[in-house]
Structure formats: C-alpha cells, structure tokens
CSV table of C-alpha atoms and ligand atoms in Angstrom, one decimal:
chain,number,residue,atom,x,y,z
A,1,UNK,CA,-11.4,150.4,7.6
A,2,UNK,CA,-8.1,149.0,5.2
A,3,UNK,CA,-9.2,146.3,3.6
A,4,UNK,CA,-7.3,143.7,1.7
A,5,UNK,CA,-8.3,142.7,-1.9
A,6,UNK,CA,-6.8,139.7,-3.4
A,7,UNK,CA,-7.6,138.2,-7.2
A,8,UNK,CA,-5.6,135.1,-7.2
A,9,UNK,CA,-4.8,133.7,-10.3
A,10,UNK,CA,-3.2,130.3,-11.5
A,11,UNK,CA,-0.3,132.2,-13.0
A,12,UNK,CA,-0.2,135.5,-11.7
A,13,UNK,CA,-1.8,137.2,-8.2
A,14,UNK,CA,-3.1,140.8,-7.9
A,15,UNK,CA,-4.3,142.6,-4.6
A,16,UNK,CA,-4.6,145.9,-3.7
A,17,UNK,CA,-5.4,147.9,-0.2
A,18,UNK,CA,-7.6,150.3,0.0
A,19,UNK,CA,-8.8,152.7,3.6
A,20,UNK,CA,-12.5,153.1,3.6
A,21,UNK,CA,-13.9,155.9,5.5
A,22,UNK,CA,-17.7,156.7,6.6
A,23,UNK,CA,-19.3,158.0,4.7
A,24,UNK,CA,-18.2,155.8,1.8
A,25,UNK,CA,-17.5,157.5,-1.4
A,26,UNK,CA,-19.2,157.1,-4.9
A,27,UNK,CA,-16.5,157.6,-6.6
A,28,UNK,CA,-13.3,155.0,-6.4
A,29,UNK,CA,-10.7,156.4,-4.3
A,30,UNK,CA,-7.1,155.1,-5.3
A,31,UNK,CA,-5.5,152.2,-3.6
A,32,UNK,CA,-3.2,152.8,-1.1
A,33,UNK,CA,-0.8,150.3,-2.2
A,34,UNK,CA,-1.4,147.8,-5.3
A,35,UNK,CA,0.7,144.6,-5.6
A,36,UNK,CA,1.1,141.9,-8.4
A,37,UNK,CA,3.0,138.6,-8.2
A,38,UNK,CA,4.1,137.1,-11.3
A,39,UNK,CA,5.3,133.4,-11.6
A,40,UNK,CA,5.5,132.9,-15.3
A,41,UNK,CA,8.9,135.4,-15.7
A,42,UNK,CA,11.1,133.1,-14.1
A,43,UNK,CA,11.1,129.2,-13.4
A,44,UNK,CA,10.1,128.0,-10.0
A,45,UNK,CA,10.5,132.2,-9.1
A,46,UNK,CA,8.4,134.5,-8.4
A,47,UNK,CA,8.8,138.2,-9.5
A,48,UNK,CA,6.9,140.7,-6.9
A,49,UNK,CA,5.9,144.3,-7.8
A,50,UNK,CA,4.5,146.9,-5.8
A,51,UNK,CA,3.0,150.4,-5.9
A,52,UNK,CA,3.0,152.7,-2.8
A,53,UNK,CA,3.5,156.2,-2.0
A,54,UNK,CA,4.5,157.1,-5.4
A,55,UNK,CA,7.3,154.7,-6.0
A,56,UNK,CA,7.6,151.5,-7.6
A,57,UNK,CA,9.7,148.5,-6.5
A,58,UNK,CA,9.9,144.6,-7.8
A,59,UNK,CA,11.5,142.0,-6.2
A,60,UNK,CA,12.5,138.2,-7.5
A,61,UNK,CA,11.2,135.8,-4.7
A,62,UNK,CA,13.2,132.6,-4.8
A,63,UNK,CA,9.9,130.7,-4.3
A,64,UNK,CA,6.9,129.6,-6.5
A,65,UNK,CA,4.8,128.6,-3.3
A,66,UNK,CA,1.9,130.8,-3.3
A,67,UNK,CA,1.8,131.3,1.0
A,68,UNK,CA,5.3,132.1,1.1
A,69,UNK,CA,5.4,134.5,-1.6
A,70,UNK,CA,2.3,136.1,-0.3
A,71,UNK,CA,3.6,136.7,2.8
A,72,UNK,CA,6.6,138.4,1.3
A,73,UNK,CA,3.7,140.5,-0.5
A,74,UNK,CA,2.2,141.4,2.6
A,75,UNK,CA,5.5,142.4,4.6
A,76,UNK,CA,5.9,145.4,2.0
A,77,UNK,CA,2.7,146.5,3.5
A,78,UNK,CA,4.5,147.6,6.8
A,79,UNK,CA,8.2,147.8,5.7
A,80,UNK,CA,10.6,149.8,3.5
A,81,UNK,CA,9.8,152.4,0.9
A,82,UNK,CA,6.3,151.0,0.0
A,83,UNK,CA,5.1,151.1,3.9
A,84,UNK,CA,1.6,152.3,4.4
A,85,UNK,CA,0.5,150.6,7.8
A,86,UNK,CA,2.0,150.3,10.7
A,87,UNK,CA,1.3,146.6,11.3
A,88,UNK,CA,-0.7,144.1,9.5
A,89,UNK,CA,-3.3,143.6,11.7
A,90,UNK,CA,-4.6,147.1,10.8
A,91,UNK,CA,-6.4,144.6,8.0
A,92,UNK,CA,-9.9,144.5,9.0
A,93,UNK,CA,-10.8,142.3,5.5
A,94,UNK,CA,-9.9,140.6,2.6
A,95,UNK,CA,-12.0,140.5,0.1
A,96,UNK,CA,-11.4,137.6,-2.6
A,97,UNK,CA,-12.8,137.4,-6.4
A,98,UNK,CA,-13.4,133.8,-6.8
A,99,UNK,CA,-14.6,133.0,-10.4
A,100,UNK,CA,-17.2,130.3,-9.5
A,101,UNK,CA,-20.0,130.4,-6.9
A,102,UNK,CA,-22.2,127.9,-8.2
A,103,UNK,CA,-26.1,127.9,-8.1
A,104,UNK,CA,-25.6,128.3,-4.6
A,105,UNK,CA,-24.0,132.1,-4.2
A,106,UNK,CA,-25.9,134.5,-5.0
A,107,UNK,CA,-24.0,137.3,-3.4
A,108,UNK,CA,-20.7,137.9,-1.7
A,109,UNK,CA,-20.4,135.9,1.7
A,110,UNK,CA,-18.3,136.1,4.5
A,111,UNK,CA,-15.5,132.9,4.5
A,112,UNK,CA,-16.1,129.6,6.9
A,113,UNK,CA,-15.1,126.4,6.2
A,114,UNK,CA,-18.2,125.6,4.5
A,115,UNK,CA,-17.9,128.3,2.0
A,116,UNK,CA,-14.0,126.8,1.4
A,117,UNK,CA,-15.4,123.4,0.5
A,118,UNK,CA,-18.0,124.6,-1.5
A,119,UNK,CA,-15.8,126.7,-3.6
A,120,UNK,CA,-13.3,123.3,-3.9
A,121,UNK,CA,-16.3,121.8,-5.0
A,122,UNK,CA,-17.1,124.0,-7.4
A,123,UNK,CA,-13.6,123.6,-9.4
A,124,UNK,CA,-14.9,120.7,-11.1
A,125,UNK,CA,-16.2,123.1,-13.1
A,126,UNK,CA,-13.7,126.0,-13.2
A,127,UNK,CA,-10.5,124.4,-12.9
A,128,UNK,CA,-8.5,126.9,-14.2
A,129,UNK,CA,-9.3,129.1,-11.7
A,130,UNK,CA,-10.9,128.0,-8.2
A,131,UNK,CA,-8.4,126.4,-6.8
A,132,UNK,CA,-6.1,129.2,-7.4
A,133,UNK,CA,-8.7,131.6,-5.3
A,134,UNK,CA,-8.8,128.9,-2.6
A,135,UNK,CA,-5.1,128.8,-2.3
A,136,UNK,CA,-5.3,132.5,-1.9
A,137,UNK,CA,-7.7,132.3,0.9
A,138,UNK,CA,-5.2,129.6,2.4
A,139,UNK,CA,-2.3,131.8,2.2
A,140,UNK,CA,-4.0,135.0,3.7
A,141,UNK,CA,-5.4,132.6,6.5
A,142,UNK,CA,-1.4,131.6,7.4
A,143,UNK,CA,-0.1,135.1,6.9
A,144,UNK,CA,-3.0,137.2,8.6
A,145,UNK,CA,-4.7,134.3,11.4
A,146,UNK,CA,-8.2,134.4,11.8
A,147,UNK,CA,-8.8,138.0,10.1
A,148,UNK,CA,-12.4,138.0,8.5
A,149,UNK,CA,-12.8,136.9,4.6
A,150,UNK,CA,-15.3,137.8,2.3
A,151,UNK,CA,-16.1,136.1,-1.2
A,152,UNK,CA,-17.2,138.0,-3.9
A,153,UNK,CA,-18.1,135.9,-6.7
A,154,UNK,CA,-18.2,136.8,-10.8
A,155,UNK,CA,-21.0,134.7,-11.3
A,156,UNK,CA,-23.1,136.2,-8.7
A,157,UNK,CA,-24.4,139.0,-10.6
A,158,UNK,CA,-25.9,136.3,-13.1
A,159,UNK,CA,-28.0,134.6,-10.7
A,160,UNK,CA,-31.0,136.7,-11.7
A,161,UNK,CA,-30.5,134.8,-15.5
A,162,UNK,CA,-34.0,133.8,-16.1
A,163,UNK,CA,-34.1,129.6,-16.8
A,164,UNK,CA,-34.5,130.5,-20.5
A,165,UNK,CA,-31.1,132.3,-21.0
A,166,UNK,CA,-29.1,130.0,-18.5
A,167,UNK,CA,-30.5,126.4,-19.7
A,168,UNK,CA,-28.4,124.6,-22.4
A,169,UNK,CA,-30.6,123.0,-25.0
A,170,UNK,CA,-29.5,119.5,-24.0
A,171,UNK,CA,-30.7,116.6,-22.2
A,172,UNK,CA,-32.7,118.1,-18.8
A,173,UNK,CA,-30.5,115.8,-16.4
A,174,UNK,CA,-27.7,117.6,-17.6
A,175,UNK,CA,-29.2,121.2,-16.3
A,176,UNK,CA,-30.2,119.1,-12.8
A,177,UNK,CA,-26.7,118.2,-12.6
A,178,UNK,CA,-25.2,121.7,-12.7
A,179,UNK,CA,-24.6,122.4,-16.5
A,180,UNK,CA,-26.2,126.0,-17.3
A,181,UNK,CA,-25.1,129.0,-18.5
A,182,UNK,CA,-23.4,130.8,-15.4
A,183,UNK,CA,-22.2,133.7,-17.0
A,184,UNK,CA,-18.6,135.5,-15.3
A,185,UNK,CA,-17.2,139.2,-15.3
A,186,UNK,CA,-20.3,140.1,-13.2
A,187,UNK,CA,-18.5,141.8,-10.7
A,188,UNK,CA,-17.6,144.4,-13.7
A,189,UNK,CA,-21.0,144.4,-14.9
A,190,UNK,CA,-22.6,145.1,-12.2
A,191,UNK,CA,-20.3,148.0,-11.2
A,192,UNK,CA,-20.6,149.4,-14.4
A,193,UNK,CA,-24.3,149.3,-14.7
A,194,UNK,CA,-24.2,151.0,-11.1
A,195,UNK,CA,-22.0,153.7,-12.5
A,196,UNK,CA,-23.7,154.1,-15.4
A,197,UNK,CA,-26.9,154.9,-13.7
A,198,UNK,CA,-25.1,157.9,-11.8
A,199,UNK,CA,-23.2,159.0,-14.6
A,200,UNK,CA,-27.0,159.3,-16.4
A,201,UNK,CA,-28.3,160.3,-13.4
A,202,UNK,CA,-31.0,157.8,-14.1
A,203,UNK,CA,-32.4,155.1,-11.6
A,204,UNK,CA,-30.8,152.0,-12.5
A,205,UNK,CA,-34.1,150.0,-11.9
A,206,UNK,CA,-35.8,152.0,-14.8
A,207,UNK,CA,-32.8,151.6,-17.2
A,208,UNK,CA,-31.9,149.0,-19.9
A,209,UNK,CA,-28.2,148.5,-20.2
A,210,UNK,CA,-25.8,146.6,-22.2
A,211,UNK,CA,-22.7,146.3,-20.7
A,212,UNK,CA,-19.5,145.3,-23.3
A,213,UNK,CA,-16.5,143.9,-20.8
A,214,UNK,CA,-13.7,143.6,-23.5
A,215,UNK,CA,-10.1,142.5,-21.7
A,216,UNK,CA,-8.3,139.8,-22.6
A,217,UNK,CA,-11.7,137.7,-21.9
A,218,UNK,CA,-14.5,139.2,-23.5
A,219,UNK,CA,-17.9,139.5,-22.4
A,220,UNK,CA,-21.5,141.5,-22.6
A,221,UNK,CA,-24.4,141.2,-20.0
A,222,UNK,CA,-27.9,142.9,-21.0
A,223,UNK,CA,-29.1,144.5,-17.6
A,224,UNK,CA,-32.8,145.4,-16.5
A,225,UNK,CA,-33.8,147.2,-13.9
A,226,UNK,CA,-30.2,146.5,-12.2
A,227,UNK,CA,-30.5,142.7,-12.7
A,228,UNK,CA,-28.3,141.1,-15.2
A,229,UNK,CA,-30.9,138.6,-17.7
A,230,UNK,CA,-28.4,137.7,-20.3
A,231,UNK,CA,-25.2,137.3,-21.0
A,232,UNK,CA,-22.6,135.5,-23.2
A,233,UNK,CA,-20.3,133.3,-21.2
A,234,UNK,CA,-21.8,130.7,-19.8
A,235,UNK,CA,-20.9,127.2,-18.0
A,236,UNK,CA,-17.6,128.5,-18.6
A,237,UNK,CA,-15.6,131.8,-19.7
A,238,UNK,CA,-15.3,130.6,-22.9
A,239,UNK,CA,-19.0,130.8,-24.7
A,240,UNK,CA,-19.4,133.5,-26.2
A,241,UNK,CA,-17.5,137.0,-28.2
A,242,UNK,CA,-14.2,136.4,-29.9
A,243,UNK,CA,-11.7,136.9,-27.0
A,244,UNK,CA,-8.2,137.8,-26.9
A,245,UNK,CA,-6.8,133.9,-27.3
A,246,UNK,CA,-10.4,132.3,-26.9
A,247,UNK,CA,-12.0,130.9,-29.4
A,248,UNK,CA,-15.9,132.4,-28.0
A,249,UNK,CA,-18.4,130.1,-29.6
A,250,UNK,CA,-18.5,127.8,-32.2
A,251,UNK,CA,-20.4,125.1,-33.4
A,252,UNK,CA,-19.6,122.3,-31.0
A,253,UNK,CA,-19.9,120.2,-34.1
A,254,UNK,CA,-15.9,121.8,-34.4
A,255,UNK,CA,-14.9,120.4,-31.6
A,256,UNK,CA,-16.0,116.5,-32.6
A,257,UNK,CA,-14.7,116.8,-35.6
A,258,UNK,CA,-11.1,118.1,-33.9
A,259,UNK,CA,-11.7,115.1,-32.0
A,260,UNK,CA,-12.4,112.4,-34.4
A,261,UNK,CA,-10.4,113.5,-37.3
A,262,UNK,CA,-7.4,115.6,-36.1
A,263,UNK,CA,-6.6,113.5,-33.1
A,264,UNK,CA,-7.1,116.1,-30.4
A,265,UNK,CA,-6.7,114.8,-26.8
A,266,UNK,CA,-9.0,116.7,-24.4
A,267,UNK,CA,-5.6,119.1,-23.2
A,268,UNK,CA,-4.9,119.6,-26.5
A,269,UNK,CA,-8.7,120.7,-27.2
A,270,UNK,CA,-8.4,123.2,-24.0
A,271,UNK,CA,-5.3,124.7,-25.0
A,272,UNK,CA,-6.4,125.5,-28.8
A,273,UNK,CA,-9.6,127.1,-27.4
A,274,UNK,CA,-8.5,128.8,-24.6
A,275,UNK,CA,-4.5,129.8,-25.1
A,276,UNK,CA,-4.5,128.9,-29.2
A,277,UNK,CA,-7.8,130.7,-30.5
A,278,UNK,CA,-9.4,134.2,-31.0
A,279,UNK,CA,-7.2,137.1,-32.1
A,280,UNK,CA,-4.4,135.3,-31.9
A,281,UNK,CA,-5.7,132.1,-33.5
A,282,UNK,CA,-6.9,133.9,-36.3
A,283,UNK,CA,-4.4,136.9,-37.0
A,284,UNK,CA,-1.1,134.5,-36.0
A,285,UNK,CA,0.4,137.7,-34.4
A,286,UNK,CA,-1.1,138.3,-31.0
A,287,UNK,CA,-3.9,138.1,-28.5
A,288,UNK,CA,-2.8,141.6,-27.8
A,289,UNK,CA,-5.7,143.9,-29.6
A,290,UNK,CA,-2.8,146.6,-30.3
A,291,UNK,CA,-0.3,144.3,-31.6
A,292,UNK,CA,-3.0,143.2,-34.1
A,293,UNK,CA,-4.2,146.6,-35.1
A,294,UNK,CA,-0.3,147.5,-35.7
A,295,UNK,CA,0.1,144.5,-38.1
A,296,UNK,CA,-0.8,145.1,-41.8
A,297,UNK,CA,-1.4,141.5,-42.6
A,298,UNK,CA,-4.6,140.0,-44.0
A,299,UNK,CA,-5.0,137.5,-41.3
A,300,UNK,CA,-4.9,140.4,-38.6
A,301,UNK,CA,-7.7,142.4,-40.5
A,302,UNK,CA,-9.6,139.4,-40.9
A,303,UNK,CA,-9.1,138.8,-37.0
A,304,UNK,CA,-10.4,142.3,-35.9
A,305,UNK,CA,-13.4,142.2,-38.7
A,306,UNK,CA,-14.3,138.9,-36.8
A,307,UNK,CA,-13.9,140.1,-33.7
A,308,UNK,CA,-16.5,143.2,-34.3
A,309,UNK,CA,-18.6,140.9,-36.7
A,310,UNK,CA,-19.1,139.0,-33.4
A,311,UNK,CA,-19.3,141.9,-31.2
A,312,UNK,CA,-22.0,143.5,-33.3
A,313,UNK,CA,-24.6,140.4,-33.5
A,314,UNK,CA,-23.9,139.6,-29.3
A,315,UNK,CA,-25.0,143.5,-28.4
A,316,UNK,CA,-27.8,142.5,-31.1
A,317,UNK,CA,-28.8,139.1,-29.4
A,318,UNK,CA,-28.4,141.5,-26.2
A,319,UNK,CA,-30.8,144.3,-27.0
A,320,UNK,CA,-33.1,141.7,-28.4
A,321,UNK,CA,-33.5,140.0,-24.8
A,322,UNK,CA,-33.8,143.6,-23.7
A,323,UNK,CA,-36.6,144.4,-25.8
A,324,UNK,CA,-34.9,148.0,-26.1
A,325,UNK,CA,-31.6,150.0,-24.8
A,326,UNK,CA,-30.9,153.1,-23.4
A,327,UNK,CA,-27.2,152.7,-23.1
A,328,UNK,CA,-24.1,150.7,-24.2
A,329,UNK,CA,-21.3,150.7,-21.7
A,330,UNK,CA,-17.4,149.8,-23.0
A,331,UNK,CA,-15.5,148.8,-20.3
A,332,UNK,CA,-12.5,146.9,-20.1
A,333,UNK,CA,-8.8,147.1,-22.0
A,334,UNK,CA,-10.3,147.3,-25.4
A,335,UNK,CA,-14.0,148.8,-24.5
A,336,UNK,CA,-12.3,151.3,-22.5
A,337,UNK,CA,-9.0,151.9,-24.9
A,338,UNK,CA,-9.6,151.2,-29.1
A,339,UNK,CA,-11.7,154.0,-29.9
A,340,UNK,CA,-11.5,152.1,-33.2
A,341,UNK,CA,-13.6,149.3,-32.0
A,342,UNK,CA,-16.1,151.2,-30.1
A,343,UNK,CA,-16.6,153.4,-33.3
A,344,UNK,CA,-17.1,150.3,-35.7
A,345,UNK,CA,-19.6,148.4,-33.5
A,346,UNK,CA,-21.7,151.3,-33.1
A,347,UNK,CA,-21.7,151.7,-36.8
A,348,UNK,CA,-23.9,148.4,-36.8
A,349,UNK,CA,-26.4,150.3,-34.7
A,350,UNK,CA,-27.4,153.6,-36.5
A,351,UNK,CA,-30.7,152.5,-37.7
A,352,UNK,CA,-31.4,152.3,-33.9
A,353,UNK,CA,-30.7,156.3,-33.8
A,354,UNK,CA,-27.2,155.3,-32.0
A,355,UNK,CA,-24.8,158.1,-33.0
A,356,UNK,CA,-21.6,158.5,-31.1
A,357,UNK,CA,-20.0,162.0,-31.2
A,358,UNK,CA,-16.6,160.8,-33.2
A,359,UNK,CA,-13.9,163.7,-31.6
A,360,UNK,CA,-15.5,162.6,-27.8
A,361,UNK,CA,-15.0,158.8,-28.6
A,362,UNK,CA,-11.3,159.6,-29.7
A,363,UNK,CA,-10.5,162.2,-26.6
A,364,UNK,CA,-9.8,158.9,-24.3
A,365,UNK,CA,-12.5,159.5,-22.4
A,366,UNK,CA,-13.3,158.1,-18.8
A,367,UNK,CA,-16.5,157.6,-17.3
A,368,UNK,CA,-18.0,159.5,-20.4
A,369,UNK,CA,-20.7,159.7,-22.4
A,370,UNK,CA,-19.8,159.5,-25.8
A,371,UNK,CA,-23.0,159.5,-27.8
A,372,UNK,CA,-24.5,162.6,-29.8
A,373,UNK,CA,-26.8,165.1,-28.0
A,374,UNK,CA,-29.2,164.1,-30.4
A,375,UNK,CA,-28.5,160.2,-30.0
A,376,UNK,CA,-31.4,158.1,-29.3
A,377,UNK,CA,-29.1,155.1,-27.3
A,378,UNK,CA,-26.8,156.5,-25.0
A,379,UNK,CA,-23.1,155.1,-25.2
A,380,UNK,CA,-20.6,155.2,-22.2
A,381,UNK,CA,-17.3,154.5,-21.5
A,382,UNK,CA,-16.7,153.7,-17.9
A,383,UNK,CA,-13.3,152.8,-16.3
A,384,UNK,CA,-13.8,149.2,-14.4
A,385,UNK,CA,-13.8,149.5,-11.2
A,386,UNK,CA,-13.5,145.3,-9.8
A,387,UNK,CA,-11.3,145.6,-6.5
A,388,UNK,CA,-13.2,148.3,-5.4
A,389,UNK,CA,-16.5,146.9,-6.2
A,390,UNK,CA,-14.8,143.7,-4.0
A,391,UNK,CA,-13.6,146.4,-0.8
A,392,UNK,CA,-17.3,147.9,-1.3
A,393,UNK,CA,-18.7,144.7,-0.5
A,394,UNK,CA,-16.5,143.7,2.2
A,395,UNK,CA,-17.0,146.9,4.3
A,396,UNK,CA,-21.0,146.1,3.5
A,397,UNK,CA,-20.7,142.6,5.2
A,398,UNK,CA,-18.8,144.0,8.0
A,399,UNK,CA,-20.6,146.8,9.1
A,400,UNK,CA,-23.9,145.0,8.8
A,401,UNK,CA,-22.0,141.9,10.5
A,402,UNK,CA,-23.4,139.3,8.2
B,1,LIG,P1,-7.8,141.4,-18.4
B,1,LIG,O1,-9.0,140.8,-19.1
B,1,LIG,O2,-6.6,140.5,-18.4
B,1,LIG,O3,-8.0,142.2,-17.1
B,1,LIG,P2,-7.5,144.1,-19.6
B,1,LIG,O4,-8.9,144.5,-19.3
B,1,LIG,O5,-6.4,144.8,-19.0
B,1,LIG,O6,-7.3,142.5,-19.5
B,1,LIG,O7,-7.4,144.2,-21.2
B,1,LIG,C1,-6.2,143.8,-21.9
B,1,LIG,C2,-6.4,144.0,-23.3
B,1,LIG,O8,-6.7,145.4,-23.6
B,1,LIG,C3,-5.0,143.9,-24.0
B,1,LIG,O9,-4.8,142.6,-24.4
B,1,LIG,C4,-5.2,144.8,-25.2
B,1,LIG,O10,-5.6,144.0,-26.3
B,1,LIG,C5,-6.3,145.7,-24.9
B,1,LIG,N1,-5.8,147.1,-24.9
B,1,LIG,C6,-5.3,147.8,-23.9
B,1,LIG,N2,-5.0,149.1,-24.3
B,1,LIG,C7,-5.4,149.2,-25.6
B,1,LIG,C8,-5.4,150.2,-26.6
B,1,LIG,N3,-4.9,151.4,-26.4
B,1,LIG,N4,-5.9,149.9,-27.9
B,1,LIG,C9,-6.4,148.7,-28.1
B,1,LIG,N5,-6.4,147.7,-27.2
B,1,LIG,C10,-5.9,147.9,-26.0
C-alpha cells in the first residue's frame, strides 16, 4: 500500500511516501521518496526539493499557492529522475498531521467534510497552524480526487490527560469553553514510548516513561501504562520548556506588564514569544542549539544553563506526576543530537540512581540505551519516527475500513 504523508506547514510543507507491505514492519522502513516545499527562500516563490532513488533535485516554482505547487510536488512522484510510481493513483492514502483536534479527536480519523470543518473550527485556537493542514487537505483533494484521507492529530495522544493536569486554574467557564491544557508533539510521544517498550523489551502498559521531544519546539510527556497523563504544552505549543525561539512559560504576570508598560500590541506580544524568545531571545545569537553552543558569549551560556535549568525541574514535575520512572527517552534535534545536553540533565538526576554510561551517550547513538548497566532509570535515545507513525495509522484505518 503507498501511502502519502503530508505535514503542511504555514511556511514550509513536508511529505514523504512510503510502500507498506503485510506483514507490517516494526521497525521504520525508509521513505521511498521525501519532498519539502519551502516558501520563505524566495518572495511569492516557492523552492521544491526532493529525495528519490538516491538522488537529489530542487526546483524554484514560480508560485506561492499551496495547490499549485503541490501538484508540481506530486508530478515528481511519477516523472523524471525522482520517479518511483507509475501513476498517481497508485496512492491509496494520505495521511495528514494536523496540530489541533480539539476535545473532540481522540484518535486519527478518516477525512469527510465534517472532520474539514471541525478542524477550521478548531483554528481559533491554533492559528498558526490549522489552516495551513486544511489547505493541505484541499490541495491533495484537487491534485489526487476523491483518494481517502486520514487525520492524525498531535493532540490526540493527550486526550488521556486526567482533568487535573489539563484544567487551567482560572475561572471554570473558561475550561467549558475550550481553554485546557491540550498538550502537542503527541504523535512523537507516543511513538517513542511504543519504541521504547520494544527496545526494553518491556510491556509498555507496565512502564513509566518520560519522553523529552527537544526540536526547535520543545516538549516532555510523562507516560503510564502507554497513556500520556502529563505534559508541558498546553492550550498552545508555547507553555512549557525553553524552546528554540519560544519563550516556554513564564509568569503571565510578564505579559501584562509588556502590555501596560512597554506598549505591546497583541502581534507584537506573539512575535516576542513565539519568533523573539527562548535561545534566541536570551543568547541574541540563534535559536539554533549548535550555533549557541559554538558562541563563547555570556548570554549564550546563560541561554543553554536556562534551557537545562528548565529541562531539569519539567522531567522533575514529570516524574513527580509519575510517582516513579523507569526510563527517559531523548528524542528530537537536540534530545537525539547534543550529547552535552542529555549528559547535563541527567546530572540533576543521580540521587535517583540515574547514571548514563558517558562514551555510549557520546557514540551518537540511535535507538540506544545509554544508561549504566548498573543504572537504576533507564535512559534512551530514540530516532523520531512522526510520518511513519502517520502511514502506520493510515494503513490501520484502511485495512480495518473505519
Ligand atoms: P523541528 O522541531 O523543527 O522538527 P528538529 O527536531 O529537526 O526540529 O530539531 C532542530 C534543532 O535540533 C535545531 O534547531 C538544532 O538546535 C538542534 N540540533 C540538531 N543537531 C544538533 C547537534 N548536533 N547538536 C545540538 N543541537 C542540534
């Protein structure tokens, strides 16, 4: 079965095809052909790259519109060097990631016209993202017909949060009218969690996990018995650890004060937490983790030794809502990269009998445990795995014709 998996993005768009095959395997098989549309390079341009049979090609597409330059995506599917089907319609399903599924999803469903408004709906309360995944349904549906269409959501995987962790200590009509802690990443968690189990050939519902997603958005989830019952994004991707240009929390007592005494207009607010903060807000040279670690300036150490500060009391809060761990899990850019960072935060956790083995943790390893033999908490590093985790559920919903 190929199927189609398409993250669309506000800025960019990333999809990849993959050719599932009975029995399905555990492990994640390579794509056949991976494809990324960029429209921030050039203005009113888009810049198309692609990744098939071994060879790389990009393209400058003299359109911003996201259904023509899809298609033009999708014709490099069946044409010219990157050709790996014979015709389109060899796509059985495309799976989407949409960032917000509400209280209502619960699980990845198949796309109708009700699931299209609700996730319209729903950008009232991820702007930034939504109705870039809905244009990306919209533009498969006029390139590829009727062919079926799956959701998978990131907030899914959260649904499990008990009321405690996912209400907002505010006014109750507030919680009635959709403000609670959502929490996003969870189609990362939850594969890693699964992969963790197998690579500790453990049963996942006897295990107690937390899972560390650090990219450029940063987040943790604290998983028992499979189901994810904490985690620190919440109503939006920006509660939470110190991210790559996001601020993570702070006292929302900051943000009044931004208001009433430096003048901030609500865009200005949303651009300074989201685009202005975090490492890049703090060190003034990057949101890029590397970038930081290669400047010598005191603001850029003061930016990482935040960034773990924050780290270290969130896998704290996590373990505490655990009531025990058996394993951390870095995933992720950073969690899966800075062997720095993964040894400094489990410094914070020795008194727990957490030691990691220090030549393993720098031997970049993949899918790994990392800990001591004699460690009490195991510590993994696991390589995400999201569009697969996205094709695994399509192929689920269409064998079992939901
Ligand atoms: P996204 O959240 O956009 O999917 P990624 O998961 O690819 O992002 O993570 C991107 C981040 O990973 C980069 O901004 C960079 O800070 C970090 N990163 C990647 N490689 C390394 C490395 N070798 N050392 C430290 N940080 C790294």
């Amino acid at each position: 079965m190929k199927v189609l998996v398409l993250n669309a993005g506000s800025s960019s768009q990333k999809s990849c095809l993959y050719d599932l095959t009975e029995p399905l395997s555990i492990d994640a098989p390579s794509p056949l052909w991976e494809a990324q549309i960029d429209w921030t390079a050039q203005a009113g341009k888009a810049v198309l790259r692609i990744k098939a049979n071994g060879k790389k090609i990009e393209q400058t597409i003299e359109s911003n519109d996201r259904a023509i330059d899809t298609q033009q995506m999708l014709k490099t599917l069946s044409e010219g060097e990157t050709k790996v089907i014979q015709h389109k319609s060899e796509i059985e399903v495309v799976g989407h990631r949409i960032v917000h599924g509400g209280q209502q999803y619960r699980q990845s469903v198949r796309i109708d016209q009700s699931v299209k408004d609700a996730i319209a709906d729903l950008a009232r309360f991820a702007p930034l993202h939504n109705p870039a995944n809905l244009q990306g349904i919209e533009a498969i549906e006029q390139s590829l017909g009727d062919v079926p269409q799956v959701a998978v959501f990131d907030t899914a995987f959260h649904s499990t949060l008990p009321a405690a962790a996912s209400l907002y200590p505010i006014p109750y009509e507030w919680y009635e009218k959709g403000v609670q802690r959502y929490g996003f990443h969870g189609i990362s968690h939850q594969y890693c969690a699964n992969r963790a189990a197998q690579l500790l050939k453990r049963d996942l519902n006897n295990l107690k996990l937390v899972t560390c997603h650090l990219g450029n958005g940063c987040s943790l989830a604290a998983i028992q018995n499979g189901q994810s019952i904490d985690t620190t994004m919440g109503f939006t991707p920006l509660e939470g650890l110190m991210m790559g240009s996001r601020s993570g929390s702070i006292d929302p007592g900051v943000v009044l004060y931004l208001m009433r005494e430096g003048n901030c207009s609500i865009d200005e607010l949303e651009k300074l937490l989201n685009k202005q903060s975090g490492l890049l807000g703090v060190s003034g040279v990057s949101s890029d983790l590397r970038q930081v670690i290669n400047s010598d300036t005191e603001q850029a150490k003061l930016a990482i030794d935040t960034y773990i500060h924050r780290l270290r009391s969130y896998i704290g809060a996590m373990i505490a809502s655990l009531q025990g761990v058996d394993a951390i899990v870095f995933t992720a850019g950073v969690g899966e990269n800075s062997a720095m960072i993964r040894s400094r935060t489990c410094e914070a956790f020795h008194w727990l009998g957490l030691k990691i083995d220090h030549a393993k943790n720098q031997a970049s390893p993949v899918d790994q445990d990392i800990a001591t033999t004699a460690s009490k908490v195991r510590v993994l590093v696991i390589h995400t795995e999201e569009d697969w985790a996205i094709a695994q559920d399509c192929w689920k919903i269409i064998r079992s014709n939901l």
